[in-house]
C-alpha positions as YAML, in Angstrom:
chain: A
units: angstrom
residues:
- id: 1
  name: MET
  ca: [0.02, 0.12, 0.00]
- id: 2
  name: GLN
  ca: [2.97, 2.17, 0.77]
- id: 3
  name: ALA
  ca: [4.06, 2.00, -2.89]
- id: 4
  name: VAL
  ca: [0.85, 3.24, -4.12]
- id: 5
  name: ILE
  ca: [0.48, 6.27, -1.65]
- id: 6
  name: GLU
  ca: [4.17, 6.94, -2.91]
- id: 7
  name: LYS
  ca: [3.29, 6.94, -6.57]
- id: 8
  name: LEU
  ca: [-0.15, 8.95, -5.86]
- id: 9
  name: ASN
  ca: [2.00, 11.57, -3.96]
- id: 10
  name: GLU
  ca: [4.83, 12.12, -6.73]
- id: 11
  name: ASN
  ca: [1.73, 12.60, -9.48]
- id: 12
  name: LEU
  ca: [0.42, 15.26, -7.11]
- id: 13
  name: LYS
  ca: [3.85, 16.90, -6.96]
- id: 14
  name: VAL
  ca: [3.67, 17.14, -10.60]
- id: 15
  name: VAL
  ca: [-0.02, 17.76, -11.09]
- id: 16
  name: TYR
  ca: [0.66, 20.79, -8.11]
- id: 17
  name: ARG
  ca: [3.60, 22.42, -10.23]
- id: 18
  name: GLN
  ca: [1.44, 22.40, -13.30]
- id: 19
  name: ALA
  ca: [-1.41, 23.91, -11.22]
- id: 20
  name: LEU
  ca: [0.36, 26.87, -10.10]
- id: 21
  name: ASP
  ca: [1.48, 27.89, -13.63]
- id: 22
  name: ALA
  ca: [-1.99, 27.25, -15.00]
- id: 23
  name: ASP
  ca: [-3.29, 29.51, -12.18]
- id: 24
  name: LYS
  ca: [-0.91, 32.12, -13.08]
- id: 25
  name: LYS
  ca: [-1.96, 31.92, -16.74]
- id: 26
  name: LEU
  ca: [-5.90, 32.01, -15.51]
- id: 27
  name: ASP
  ca: [-5.11, 34.90, -13.79]
- id: 28
  name: GLU
  ca: [-3.52, 36.84, -16.71]
- id: 29
  name: LEU
  ca: [-6.58, 35.88, -18.83]
- id: 30
  name: GLN
  ca: [-8.89, 37.10, -16.44]
- id: 31
  name: GLN
  ca: [-7.05, 40.55, -15.98]
- id: 32
  name: GLN
  ca: [-7.48, 40.79, -19.71]
- id: 33
  name: GLY
  ca: [-11.17, 40.21, -19.71]
- id: 34
  name: HIS
  ca: [-11.24, 36.52, -20.33]
- id: 35
  name: GLY
  ca: [-11.82, 33.37, -18.01]
- id: 36
  name: LYS
  ca: [-15.61, 34.00, -17.57]
- id: 37
  name: PHE
  ca: [-16.32, 30.70, -16.06]
- id: 38
  name: THR
  ca: [-17.51, 29.61, -12.34]
- id: 39
  name: ALA
  ca: [-15.80, 26.52, -12.01]
- id: 40
  name: LEU
  ca: [-12.73, 24.41, -13.85]
- id: 41
  name: PHE
  ca: [-14.62, 20.98, -13.41]
- id: 42
  name: ASP
  ca: [-18.09, 19.82, -13.43]
- id: 43
  name: LYS
  ca: [-20.24, 17.88, -11.05]
- id: 44
  name: ASN
  ca: [-18.83, 14.36, -12.78]
- id: 45
  name: ALA
  ca: [-15.47, 15.08, -12.10]
- id: 46
  name: GLY
  ca: [-15.33, 13.83, -8.55]
- id: 47
  name: PHE
  ca: [-14.71, 17.04, -6.65]
- id: 48
  name: ASP
  ca: [-17.89, 18.07, -4.13]
- id: 49
  name: PHE
  ca: [-17.05, 21.93, -4.99]
- id: 50
  name: GLU
  ca: [-16.47, 24.32, -7.08]
- id: 51
  name: ALA
  ca: [-13.33, 26.79, -8.12]
- id: 52
  name: LYS
  ca: [-11.93, 28.97, -10.20]
- id: 53
  name: ARG
  ca: [-8.20, 27.61, -9.80]
- id: 54
  name: PHE
  ca: [-6.43, 24.61, -9.88]
- id: 55
  name: LYS
  ca: [-4.79, 24.75, -6.51]
- id: 56
  name: PRO
  ca: [-7.77, 23.90, -4.55]
- id: 57
  name: TYR
  ca: [-8.74, 20.78, -6.52]
- id: 58
  name: VAL
  ca: [-4.91, 19.86, -5.99]
- id: 59
  name: LEU
  ca: [-5.22, 20.31, -2.19]
- id: 60
  name: ASP
  ca: [-8.44, 18.65, -2.15]
- id: 61
  name: THR
  ca: [-7.17, 15.50, -3.63]
- id: 62
  name: ALA
  ca: [-3.78, 15.71, -1.62]
- id: 63
  name: ALA
  ca: [-5.99, 15.51, 1.63]
- id: 64
  name: ASP
  ca: [-7.82, 12.53, 0.09]
- id: 65
  name: VAL
  ca: [-4.18, 11.00, -0.49]
- id: 66
  name: GLU
  ca: [-3.43, 11.85, 3.25]
- id: 67
  name: ALA
  ca: [-6.47, 10.05, 4.58]
- id: 68
  name: LEU
  ca: [-5.78, 6.91, 2.31]
- id: 69
  name: SER
  ca: [-2.31, 6.78, 3.70]
- id: 70
  name: LYS
  ca: [-3.77, 7.01, 7.28]
- id: 71
  name: MET
  ca: [-6.08, 3.99, 6.49]
- id: 72
  name: GLU
  ca: [-4.87, 0.51, 7.73]
- id: 73
  name: ASN
  ca: [-6.70, -1.08, 4.90]
- id: 74
  name: LEU
  ca: [-6.79, 0.41, 1.46]
- id: 75
  name: ASP
  ca: [-9.88, 1.10, 0.58]
- id: 76
  name: GLU
  ca: [-10.46, 0.48, -3.01]
- id: 77
  name: GLU
  ca: [-13.56, 2.75, -3.85]
- id: 78
  name: LYS
  ca: [-11.47, 5.68, -2.17]
- id: 79
  name: LEU
  ca: [-8.37, 4.72, -4.00]
- id: 80
  name: LYS
  ca: [-10.40, 5.01, -7.37]
- id: 81
  name: ALA
  ca: [-12.01, 8.52, -6.54]
- id: 82
  name: VAL
  ca: [-8.52, 9.68, -6.02]
- id: 83
  name: VAL
  ca: [-6.99, 8.22, -9.12]
- id: 84
  name: PHE
  ca: [-10.06, 9.83, -11.01]
- id: 85
  name: LYS
  ca: [-9.62, 13.04, -9.54]
- id: 86
  name: ILE
  ca: [-5.81, 13.10, -10.50]
- id: 87
  name: GLN
  ca: [-6.69, 11.74, -14.18]
- id: 88
  name: ASN
  ca: [-9.14, 14.73, -14.45]
- id: 89
  name: LEU
  ca: [-6.41, 17.01, -13.39]
- id: 90
  name: ILE
  ca: [-3.69, 15.91, -15.49]
- id: 91
  name: GLN
  ca: [-6.26, 16.09, -18.61]
- id: 92
  name: LEU
  ca: [-7.70, 19.89, -18.20]
- id: 93
  name: LEU
  ca: [-3.68, 21.04, -17.17]
- id: 94
  name: ALA
  ca: [-2.60, 19.26, -20.41]
- id: 95
  name: THR
  ca: [-4.75, 21.96, -22.30]
- id: 96
  name: PHE
  ca: [-2.95, 24.50, -20.34]
- id: 97
  name: LYS
  ca: [0.80, 23.78, -21.99]
...
């Protein structure tokens, strides 16, 4: 289980760096009058809140990984949910490159 948590954390580190860059681009776009949206992800993306920047989504996913790491037995449903969130983050961040 520890190897799974380590891999999730590695992915989160990459996603976090990309999220900071993407958030900076979103800030620039908004200052130019673009980026009129209410949330980056729809309700089907696995997140139970809405945000206009990536960082809150990354922090939420990191909290989920932390909760997984503290479990004695790996909860496969929670693991799937975390992986789904990371996949959604990676896919959307790829559009900002």
